[in-house]
Structures are given as C-alpha cells and as structure tokens.
Coordinates of N, CA and C and ligand atoms in Angstrom, one line a residue:
M1 N -49.6 39.8 22.2 CA -50.8 39.4 21.5 C -51.2 40.4 20.4
H2 N -51.6 39.9 19.3 CA -52.0 40.8 18.2 C -53.4 41.4 18.5
N3 N -53.5 42.7 18.3 CA -54.7 43.3 18.4 C -55.6 42.8 17.2
I4 N -56.8 42.6 17.4 CA -57.7 42.1 16.3 C -57.8 43.1 15.2
S5 N -57.5 44.4 15.6 CA -57.6 45.5 14.6 C -56.4 45.5 13.6
S6 N -55.4 44.6 13.9 CA -54.3 44.6 12.9 C -54.7 43.7 11.7
I7 N -55.8 43.1 11.8 CA -56.4 42.3 10.7 C -57.2 43.3 9.9
K8 N -56.9 43.4 8.6 CA -57.5 44.5 7.8 C -58.1 43.9 6.5
L9 N -59.1 44.6 6.0 CA -59.6 44.3 4.7 C -58.9 45.2 3.7
L10 N -58.2 44.7 2.8 CA -57.5 45.5 1.8 C -58.3 45.6 0.5
N11 N -58.3 46.8 0.0 CA -59.0 47.0 -1.3 C -58.0 46.8 -2.5
I12 N -58.4 45.9 -3.3 CA -57.6 45.5 -4.5 C -58.1 46.4 -5.7
P13 N -57.2 47.2 -6.2 CA -57.6 48.1 -7.3 C -58.1 47.3 -8.5
K14 N -59.1 47.8 -9.2 CA -59.6 47.0 -10.4 C -59.8 48.0 -11.6
V15 N -59.7 47.4 -12.8 CA -60.0 48.2 -14.0 C -61.3 47.5 -14.6
H16 N -62.3 48.3 -14.8 CA -63.6 47.7 -15.2 C -64.0 48.4 -16.5
D17 N -64.3 47.6 -17.5 CA -64.9 48.2 -18.7 C -66.0 47.2 -19.2
E18 N -66.5 47.4 -20.4 CA -67.6 46.6 -20.9 C -67.2 45.1 -21.2
R19 N -65.9 44.9 -21.2 CA -65.4 43.6 -21.5 C -65.2 42.7 -20.2
G20 N -65.4 43.4 -19.0 CA -65.3 42.7 -17.8 C -64.4 43.5 -16.8
S21 N -63.9 42.8 -15.8 CA -63.1 43.5 -14.7 C -61.8 42.8 -14.6
L22 N -60.8 43.6 -14.2 CA -59.4 43.1 -14.1 C -58.9 43.7 -12.8
A23 N -58.5 42.9 -11.8 CA -58.0 43.3 -10.5 C -56.5 43.1 -10.5
V24 N -55.8 44.0 -9.9 CA -54.3 44.0 -9.9 C -53.8 44.1 -8.5
I25 N -52.9 43.1 -8.1 CA -52.2 43.1 -6.8 C -50.8 43.4 -7.1
E26 N -50.4 44.7 -6.8 CA -49.0 45.1 -6.9 C -48.4 45.3 -5.6
K27 N -47.2 45.6 -5.5 CA -46.4 45.6 -4.3 C -47.1 46.5 -3.2
E28 N -47.6 47.7 -3.6 CA -48.1 48.6 -2.6 C -49.4 48.2 -2.0
V29 N -50.1 47.2 -2.7 CA -51.4 46.7 -2.1 C -51.2 45.9 -0.9
L30 N -50.0 45.2 -0.8 CA -49.8 44.2 0.3 C -48.7 44.7 1.2
P31 N -48.9 44.3 2.5 CA -47.8 44.7 3.5 C -46.7 43.8 3.5
F32 N -46.5 42.8 2.6 CA -45.4 41.9 2.5 C -45.1 41.5 1.1
D33 N -44.0 40.9 0.8 CA -43.6 40.4 -0.5 C -44.2 39.0 -0.6
I34 N -44.8 38.6 -1.7 CA -45.4 37.3 -1.8 C -44.3 36.2 -2.1
K35 N -44.3 35.2 -1.3 CA -43.4 34.1 -1.5 C -44.1 32.8 -2.1
R36 N -45.4 32.8 -1.9 CA -46.2 31.6 -2.3 C -47.6 32.0 -2.5
I37 N -48.2 31.3 -3.4 CA -49.7 31.5 -3.7 C -50.3 30.1 -3.7
Y38 N -51.4 29.9 -3.0 CA -52.1 28.7 -3.1 C -53.6 28.9 -3.1
Y39 N -54.4 28.0 -3.5 CA -55.8 28.2 -3.6 C -56.6 27.0 -3.3
L40 N -57.8 27.2 -2.7 CA -58.7 26.1 -2.3 C -59.8 26.1 -3.4
Y41 N -60.1 25.0 -3.9 CA -61.2 24.9 -4.9 C -61.9 23.6 -4.8
D42 N -63.0 23.4 -5.4 CA -63.8 22.1 -5.3 C -64.0 21.8 -3.8
V43 N -64.3 22.8 -3.0 CA -64.5 22.7 -1.6 C -66.0 22.3 -1.3
P44 N -66.2 21.2 -0.6 CA -67.6 20.9 -0.2 C -68.2 22.0 0.7
S45 N -69.5 22.3 0.6 CA -70.0 23.4 1.4 C -69.9 23.2 2.9
D46 N -69.9 21.9 3.3 CA -69.8 21.7 4.8 C -68.3 21.5 5.2
S47 N -67.4 21.9 4.4 CA -66.0 21.7 4.7 C -65.5 22.8 5.7
Y48 N -64.5 22.4 6.5 CA -63.9 23.3 7.5 C -62.4 23.3 7.2
R49 N -61.9 24.5 6.9 CA -60.5 24.6 6.5 C -59.8 25.5 7.5
G50 N -58.5 25.6 7.4 CA -57.8 26.4 8.4 C -57.7 25.7 9.7
G51 N -58.0 26.4 10.8 CA -57.8 25.7 12.1 C -56.3 25.7 12.5
H52 N -55.7 26.9 12.3 CA -54.3 27.0 12.7 C -53.9 28.5 12.7
A53 N -52.8 28.7 13.3 CA -52.1 30.1 13.3 C -50.7 29.8 12.8
H54 N -50.0 30.9 12.5 CA -48.7 30.9 12.0 C -47.7 31.7 12.9
R55 N -46.6 31.1 13.1 CA -45.5 31.8 13.8 C -44.9 32.9 13.0
E56 N -44.7 32.6 11.6 CA -44.0 33.5 10.8 C -44.8 34.0 9.6
Q57 N -45.7 33.2 9.1 CA -46.4 33.6 7.9 C -47.5 34.7 8.1
E58 N -47.4 35.7 7.2 CA -48.5 36.6 7.1 C -49.3 36.2 5.8
S59 N -50.6 36.4 5.8 CA -51.3 36.0 4.6 C -52.4 37.1 4.2
V60 N -52.8 37.0 2.9 CA -54.0 37.7 2.5 C -54.9 36.7 1.8
I61 N -56.1 36.7 2.2 CA -57.1 35.7 1.7 C -58.1 36.4 0.9
I62 N -58.4 35.9 -0.3 CA -59.3 36.5 -1.3 C -60.3 35.5 -1.8
A63 N -61.6 35.9 -1.8 CA -62.6 35.0 -2.4 C -62.6 35.4 -3.9
L64 N -61.8 34.6 -4.7 CA -61.7 34.9 -6.1 C -63.0 34.6 -6.8
S65 N -63.7 33.7 -6.3 CA -65.0 33.3 -6.8 C -65.9 32.8 -5.7
G66 N -67.2 33.1 -5.7 CA -68.1 32.6 -4.6 C -67.8 33.3 -3.3
S67 N -68.1 32.6 -2.2 CA -68.0 33.2 -0.9 C -67.7 32.1 0.1
F68 N -67.2 32.6 1.3 CA -66.9 31.8 2.4 C -66.8 32.7 3.6
E69 N -66.7 32.1 4.8 CA -66.6 32.9 6.0 C -65.3 32.6 6.7
V70 N -64.6 33.6 7.2 CA -63.3 33.4 7.9 C -63.5 33.8 9.3
T71 N -63.2 32.9 10.3 CA -63.2 33.3 11.7 C -61.8 33.6 12.1
I72 N -61.6 34.7 12.7 CA -60.3 35.1 13.1 C -60.3 35.3 14.6
D73 N -59.2 34.9 15.3 CA -59.2 34.8 16.7 C -57.8 35.2 17.2
N74 N -57.7 36.2 18.1 CA -56.3 36.6 18.6 C -56.1 36.0 19.9
G75 N -56.9 35.0 20.4 CA -56.7 34.4 21.7 C -57.6 35.1 22.7
E76 N -58.1 36.2 22.4 CA -59.0 36.9 23.3 C -60.4 37.1 22.8
C77 N -60.4 37.5 21.5 CA -61.7 37.7 20.9 C -61.7 37.1 19.5
R78 N -62.9 36.9 19.0 CA -63.1 36.2 17.7 C -64.0 37.1 16.9
E79 N -63.8 37.1 15.6 CA -64.6 37.8 14.6 C -64.9 36.9 13.4
R80 N -66.0 37.1 12.8 CA -66.4 36.3 11.7 C -66.6 37.2 10.5
I81 N -65.9 37.0 9.4 CA -65.9 37.9 8.3 C -66.3 37.1 7.0
M82 N -67.3 37.6 6.3 CA -67.7 37.0 5.0 C -66.9 37.6 3.9
L83 N -66.2 36.8 3.2 CA -65.5 37.2 2.0 C -66.3 36.8 0.7
N84 N -66.6 37.8 -0.1 CA -67.4 37.5 -1.3 C -67.1 38.4 -2.5
K85 N -66.0 39.1 -2.4 CA -65.6 40.0 -3.5 C -64.2 39.8 -3.9
P86 N -63.9 39.6 -5.2 CA -62.5 39.4 -5.6 C -61.6 40.6 -5.5
T87 N -62.2 41.8 -5.1 CA -61.4 43.0 -4.9 C -61.2 43.3 -3.4
Q88 N -61.5 42.3 -2.6 CA -61.3 42.5 -1.2 C -60.3 41.4 -0.7
G89 N -59.3 41.8 0.0 CA -58.3 40.8 0.6 C -58.3 41.0 2.1
L90 N -58.4 39.8 2.8 CA -58.3 39.9 4.3 C -56.9 39.6 4.7
Y91 N -56.2 40.7 5.2 CA -54.9 40.6 5.7 C -54.8 40.0 7.1
I92 N -54.1 38.9 7.3 CA -54.0 38.3 8.6 C -52.5 38.2 9.0
P93 N -52.1 38.9 10.0 CA -50.7 38.9 10.5 C -50.4 37.6 11.2
T94 N -49.2 37.4 11.6 CA -48.8 36.2 12.4 C -49.6 36.1 13.7
H95 N -49.6 34.9 14.2 CA -50.1 34.7 15.5 C -51.6 35.0 15.7
I96 N -52.3 34.7 14.6 CA -53.8 34.9 14.6 C -54.4 33.5 14.1
W97 N -55.3 33.0 15.0 CA -55.9 31.7 14.6 C -57.0 32.0 13.6
R98 N -57.1 31.1 12.5 CA -58.1 31.3 11.5 C -58.8 30.0 11.1
E99 N -60.1 30.1 10.9 CA -60.9 29.0 10.4 C -61.7 29.5 9.3
I100 N -61.9 28.6 8.3 CA -62.7 29.0 7.1 C -63.8 28.0 6.9
D101 N -65.0 28.4 6.7 CA -66.1 27.5 6.5 C -67.2 28.2 5.7
N102 N -68.4 27.5 5.6 CA -69.5 28.1 4.9 C -69.2 28.4 3.4
F103 N -68.5 27.5 2.7 CA -68.1 27.8 1.3 C -69.4 27.7 0.4
S104 N -69.5 28.6 -0.5 CA -70.6 28.6 -1.5 C -70.1 27.6 -2.6
S105 N -71.1 27.2 -3.4 CA -70.8 26.3 -4.5 C -69.8 27.1 -5.4
G106 N -68.8 26.5 -5.9 CA -67.8 27.1 -6.8 C -66.9 28.1 -6.2
A107 N -66.8 28.1 -4.9 CA -65.9 29.1 -4.2 C -64.5 28.8 -4.5
V108 N -63.7 29.8 -4.7 CA -62.2 29.7 -4.8 C -61.6 30.6 -3.8
C109 N -60.8 30.0 -2.9 CA -60.2 30.8 -1.8 C -58.7 30.9 -2.2
L110 N -58.3 32.1 -2.5 CA -56.9 32.4 -2.9 C -56.1 32.9 -1.7
V111 N -54.9 32.3 -1.5 CA -54.1 32.8 -0.3 C -52.8 33.2 -0.8
L112 N -52.4 34.5 -0.5 CA -51.1 35.0 -0.8 C -50.3 34.9 0.5
A113 N -49.2 34.3 0.4 CA -48.4 34.1 1.7 C -47.0 34.7 1.6
S114 N -46.6 35.1 2.8 CA -45.3 35.8 2.9 C -44.1 34.9 3.0
T115 N -44.4 33.6 3.2 CA -43.3 32.6 3.4 C -43.6 31.4 2.5
E116 N -42.5 30.6 2.4 CA -42.6 29.3 1.7 C -43.3 28.4 2.7
Y117 N -43.8 27.2 2.2 CA -44.5 26.3 3.1 C -43.5 25.7 4.1
N118 N -43.8 25.7 5.3 CA -43.0 25.1 6.4 C -43.9 24.7 7.5
E119 N -44.1 23.4 7.6 CA -45.0 22.9 8.7 C -44.6 23.3 10.1
D120 N -43.3 23.5 10.3 CA -42.8 23.9 11.6 C -43.3 25.2 12.1
E121 N -43.7 26.1 11.2 CA -44.1 27.4 11.7 C -45.7 27.4 11.9
Y122 N -46.3 26.3 11.7 CA -47.8 26.2 12.0 C -48.0 26.0 13.5
I123 N -49.1 26.5 14.0 CA -49.6 26.1 15.3 C -51.0 25.6 15.0
R124 N -51.1 24.2 15.1 CA -52.3 23.6 14.7 C -53.2 23.2 15.9
D125 N -52.7 23.4 17.1 CA -53.5 23.1 18.3 C -54.0 24.4 19.0
Y126 N -55.3 24.5 19.2 CA -55.8 25.7 19.7 C -55.3 26.1 21.1
N127 N -55.2 25.0 21.9 CA -54.7 25.3 23.3 C -53.3 25.8 23.3
T128 N -52.5 25.2 22.4 CA -51.1 25.7 22.3 C -51.1 27.2 21.9
F129 N -51.9 27.5 20.9 CA -52.1 28.9 20.5 C -52.4 29.8 21.6
K130 N -53.5 29.3 22.4 CA -54.0 30.2 23.5 C -52.9 30.4 24.6
I131 N -52.1 29.3 24.9 CA -51.1 29.4 26.0 C -50.0 30.3 25.5
N132 N -49.6 30.2 24.3 CA -48.4 31.0 23.8 C -48.7 32.4 23.4
F133 N -50.0 32.6 23.0 CA -50.3 34.0 22.5 C -51.5 34.6 23.2
Ligands
TYD1 P1 -53.8 22.6 5.5 O1 -52.9 23.5 6.1 O2 -54.5 21.6 6.3 O3 -54.9 23.4 4.6 P2 -56.0 24.5 5.2 O4 -55.3 25.4 6.1 O5 -56.5 25.1 3.9 O6 -57.1 23.7 5.8 O7 -53.0 21.8 4.3 C1 -53.6 20.7 3.7 C2 -52.4 19.8 3.2 O8 -51.7 20.5 2.2 C3 -51.4 19.5 4.3 O9 -51.0 18.1 4.1 C4 -50.3 20.4 4.0 C5 -50.3 20.6 2.5 N1 -49.8 21.9 2.0 C6 -48.7 21.9 1.3 O10 -48.1 20.9 1.0 N2 -48.2 23.2 0.8 C7 -48.8 24.3 1.1 O11 -48.4 25.4 0.7 C8 -50.0 24.3 1.9 C9 -50.7 25.5 2.3 C10 -50.5 23.0 2.4

C-alpha cells in the first residue's frame, strides 16, 4: 500500500515580469517522463471526475485555471486537497484512488501522465481497489 505521504505537491518554477507569468515544467520538476497530456475544461461545477486508481500510471494534476478539489485515498486514509495555483502540481503515484470535484467556473484541470492511455490499467471499482491495495 502506498503511504499517503508519497503524494506530493510539486512547485513548478515560474518567470514573472510586468508582462505576466510563465511557468516551466522541465524534466527535473517531475518524477517521471511525460507520455501523455490531457485536460478537463468546460466542467460543470457539480461534476464529479476521476473515481479510479491506476496500476501503472503516475500523474501530476495542475489547476491551470480556476480551482477544484482532489480527494486522494490509499485504501486506508483519505485527504482532500484544493488546487488553485498554476505553479502547483499534485503528484499521484500508482495505486492511489482519486476523485475530483468542486470545480470553479472556468476551471482547467491539466493532467501530465507517465503512460499512454490504456483502459486495462485502470481500477474503476472502489471495492476492487480496496481489496487489492
Ligand atoms: P475518464 O477516465 O472517465 O475521465 P476522468 O478520470 O477525468 O473522470 O475518461 C472519460 C472518457 O475519456 C473515457 O471514455 C475514456 C476517455 N479517455 C481517452 O480516450 N483517453 C484518455 O487519455 C483519457 C484520460 C480518457
């Protein structure tokens, strides 16, 4: 079972001047190589996303715009984390259940993933997750 403390908030370096801010994700910021990027947008505020764990995929979740809450669960304990800064990335290792809700208007949820999309490595049933991990 993964310790809940293996879930980390990563600081994404930024360059700020009077023209605005620019954040950079380079190799040393992430604990894995990015294989895929996807993002959630136009999300209704009462939407519930996630509701799964991964056998193989590690991810970093970033609130590129707006805010939302991520519930993380290692099968023993749960934590709820508000993401609302584009310079903060929530690193989630394998075998962690995650749920995302409470989306603000205009929220964009960026996900950097360590694997290509493969439905077979998803665990979408909470009881299966609990039994196995
Ligand atoms: P889903 O895993 O339910 O999204 P979330 O975890 O954000 O709630 O995925 C929604 C749909 O999109 C589902 O049919 C699978 C598909 N999908 C892809 O085709 N490729 C991808 O990279 C992802 C993440 C999802």
